[in-house]
Amino acid sequence: MGDFNCSLLGPDNYDKTNLANLFRSCNLTILLLNTTHHTATADTLLDVMAVADPDRVVHHGQYPAPGLSRHDLIFCVYRLSIPKACPKFVSFRNYKYIDSDALLNNAWALPWNEVILAPTVDLMVNKFSSFVSSLCDQHAPLVTRRVTRRPAPWITDVIRNLQAQRDSAFRKAKRTKSPAD
């Protein structure tokens, strides 16, 4: 949509033909409008609306804006279908509820000397990793959840922190009933 500074009214000329060919080459259809630019001496069709699929146009048109502009305001209601997000499965470990005493007891019970006595560094790393993995599997098992709604990309950690501060202030104000809070 916009002012293309090329009148689509009147006889064919170089600019009108090139503009129409440009839209046609992009598989766009120009929606019909009345004159959209008005001066004291002429009315022209400078504002163009082009769409990829005219069947998706629910309604389009124009409104005069005499005190605002010499151009009419043009509008288009276009039916879009938003694809449904495919569910995604996320696996994670929840370390929040680990019983630290039980974890410590199980860690003490492991034969850590096997790590030190391994003949190569690679075997040491593999043994150590297997011990840590077994502790994680036992105390913070891998959980898989289905995520159907992705988090909004504009919600950053700063915004989350500000939201938490807002919610905390709101709870305090509700609790104290103080205008200062």
Coordinates of C-alpha atoms in Angstrom, one line a residue:
M1 CA 0.0 0.0 0.0
G2 CA 1.2 3.5 -0.6
D3 CA 1.7 6.5 -2.8
F4 CA 3.5 5.4 -5.9
N5 CA 3.4 8.9 -7.6
C6 CA 2.2 7.3 -10.8
S7 CA -1.4 7.8 -11.8
L8 CA -3.2 4.7 -12.8
L9 CA -6.0 6.7 -14.4
G10 CA -6.1 7.9 -17.9
P11 CA -4.4 6.7 -21.0
D12 CA -1.6 4.2 -20.8
N13 CA 1.9 5.7 -20.5
Y14 CA 5.4 4.5 -19.7
D15 CA 5.1 4.9 -15.9
K16 CA 1.6 3.3 -15.6
T17 CA 2.6 0.3 -17.7
N18 CA 5.9 -0.2 -15.8
L19 CA 4.1 0.0 -12.4
A20 CA 1.5 -2.5 -13.5
N21 CA 4.2 -4.8 -14.9
L22 CA 6.1 -4.6 -11.7
F23 CA 3.2 -5.7 -9.6
R24 CA 2.3 -8.5 -12.2
S25 CA 5.9 -9.8 -12.1
C26 CA 5.6 -10.1 -8.3
N27 CA 2.3 -12.0 -8.7
L28 CA 0.4 -9.1 -7.0
T29 CA -3.1 -8.0 -7.9
I30 CA -3.9 -4.3 -7.7
L31 CA -7.2 -3.6 -5.9
L32 CA -9.5 -1.2 -7.5
L33 CA -10.0 2.2 -5.9
N34 CA -11.5 5.6 -6.9
T35 CA -9.3 8.6 -7.2
T36 CA -7.1 9.0 -4.1
H37 CA -5.2 12.2 -4.6
H38 CA -7.1 15.5 -4.9
T39 CA -6.0 19.0 -5.8
A40 CA -7.9 22.1 -6.9
T41 CA -7.4 21.2 -10.6
A42 CA -7.2 17.4 -10.7
D43 CA -8.1 14.1 -9.1
T44 CA -5.7 11.2 -9.7
L45 CA -5.2 7.6 -8.5
L46 CA -1.7 7.7 -7.0
D47 CA -2.2 5.4 -4.0
V48 CA -2.1 1.8 -4.8
M49 CA -3.0 -1.3 -2.9
A50 CA -1.6 -4.6 -4.1
V51 CA -2.2 -8.1 -2.6
A52 CA -0.9 -11.6 -3.3
D53 CA -4.2 -13.3 -3.0
P54 CA -7.4 -11.2 -3.8
D55 CA -9.6 -14.0 -2.3
R56 CA -8.2 -13.2 1.1
V57 CA -9.4 -9.6 0.9
V58 CA -12.4 -9.2 3.2
H59 CA -12.9 -5.5 2.5
H60 CA -11.0 -2.6 1.2
G61 CA -11.7 1.0 0.4
Q62 CA -10.8 4.6 1.1
Y63 CA -11.9 7.6 3.3
P64 CA -11.3 11.2 2.4
A65 CA -9.1 13.2 4.8
P66 CA -9.6 16.8 3.6
G67 CA -8.1 18.6 6.7
L68 CA -5.2 16.1 7.0
S69 CA -4.0 15.4 3.5
R70 CA -4.7 15.7 -0.2
H71 CA -4.6 11.9 -0.2
D72 CA -7.5 9.7 0.8
L73 CA -6.8 7.2 3.6
I74 CA -6.8 3.7 2.1
F75 CA -7.4 0.5 4.0
C76 CA -7.6 -3.2 3.5
V77 CA -8.9 -6.0 5.7
Y78 CA -6.9 -9.0 4.7
R79 CA -7.7 -12.5 6.1
L80 CA -4.6 -14.2 7.4
S81 CA -4.3 -17.7 8.8
I82 CA -1.7 -18.0 11.5
P83 CA -0.2 -21.5 11.4
K84 CA -0.5 -23.4 14.6
A85 CA 2.8 -23.9 16.3
C86 CA 3.9 -27.5 16.3
P87 CA 4.4 -28.8 19.9
K88 CA 8.0 -29.1 20.9
F89 CA 9.3 -31.5 23.5
V90 CA 11.9 -30.1 25.9
S91 CA 14.0 -32.3 28.3
F92 CA 15.5 -30.8 31.4
R93 CA 16.6 -31.6 35.0
N94 CA 14.8 -29.9 37.9
Y95 CA 17.5 -29.2 40.5
K96 CA 15.2 -27.1 42.6
Y97 CA 13.9 -29.9 44.9
I98 CA 17.1 -32.0 45.4
D99 CA 17.5 -33.5 48.8
S100 CA 21.1 -32.3 49.4
D101 CA 21.7 -34.8 52.3
A102 CA 20.7 -37.8 50.2
L103 CA 22.8 -36.5 47.3
L104 CA 25.8 -36.1 49.6
N105 CA 25.3 -39.6 51.1
N106 CA 25.1 -41.2 47.6
A107 CA 28.1 -39.2 46.4
W108 CA 30.2 -40.5 49.4
A109 CA 29.2 -44.0 48.6
L110 CA 30.6 -43.9 45.1
P111 CA 34.1 -45.5 44.5
W112 CA 35.9 -42.2 43.6
N113 CA 39.3 -43.9 43.8
E114 CA 38.4 -45.6 40.4
V115 CA 38.6 -42.2 38.8
I116 CA 42.1 -41.6 40.2
L117 CA 43.3 -45.2 39.4
A118 CA 42.1 -45.1 35.8
P119 CA 45.1 -45.6 33.4
T120 CA 44.4 -42.7 31.1
V121 CA 42.9 -39.2 31.4
D122 CA 40.1 -40.1 28.9
L123 CA 39.1 -43.0 31.2
M124 CA 39.3 -40.8 34.2
V125 CA 36.9 -38.2 32.6
N126 CA 34.6 -41.0 31.4
K127 CA 34.4 -42.5 34.9
F128 CA 33.9 -39.1 36.6
S129 CA 31.2 -38.2 34.1
S130 CA 29.4 -41.5 34.6
F131 CA 29.4 -41.0 38.4
V132 CA 28.0 -37.4 38.1
S133 CA 25.4 -38.6 35.5
S134 CA 24.3 -41.4 37.8
L135 CA 23.9 -38.9 40.7
C136 CA 21.9 -36.6 38.5
D137 CA 19.7 -39.4 37.2
Q138 CA 19.0 -40.5 40.7
H139 CA 18.3 -37.1 42.3
A140 CA 17.2 -34.9 39.4
P141 CA 15.9 -37.3 36.7
L142 CA 15.5 -36.0 33.2
V143 CA 11.9 -34.8 32.6
T144 CA 10.4 -34.2 29.2
R145 CA 7.6 -31.7 28.8
R146 CA 5.5 -30.7 25.9
V147 CA 5.8 -27.0 25.1
T148 CA 2.9 -25.7 22.9
R149 CA 3.3 -22.0 23.4
R150 CA 6.8 -20.6 22.8
P151 CA 7.8 -17.7 25.1
A152 CA 7.5 -14.3 23.6
P153 CA 10.9 -13.3 22.2
W154 CA 10.7 -9.7 23.5
I155 CA 10.4 -10.8 27.1
T156 CA 13.9 -10.5 28.3
D157 CA 15.4 -11.2 31.7
V158 CA 15.3 -7.5 32.5
I159 CA 11.5 -7.4 31.7
R160 CA 10.9 -10.6 33.8
N161 CA 12.8 -8.9 36.7
L162 CA 10.7 -5.8 36.3
Q163 CA 7.5 -7.9 36.2
A164 CA 8.5 -9.6 39.4
Q165 CA 9.2 -6.3 41.1
R166 CA 5.8 -5.0 39.9
D167 CA 4.0 -8.1 41.2
S168 CA 5.8 -7.9 44.5
A169 CA 4.9 -4.2 45.0
F170 CA 1.3 -5.1 44.1
R171 CA 1.1 -7.9 46.7
K172 CA 2.6 -5.5 49.3
A173 CA 0.1 -2.8 48.5
K174 CA -2.8 -5.2 48.7
R175 CA -1.5 -6.5 52.0
T176 CA -0.8 -3.1 53.7
K177 CA -3.6 -1.1 52.0
S178 CA -1.2 1.9 52.2
P179 CA -1.4 4.5 49.5
A180 CA 2.4 4.9 49.6
D181 CA 2.8 1.3 48.7

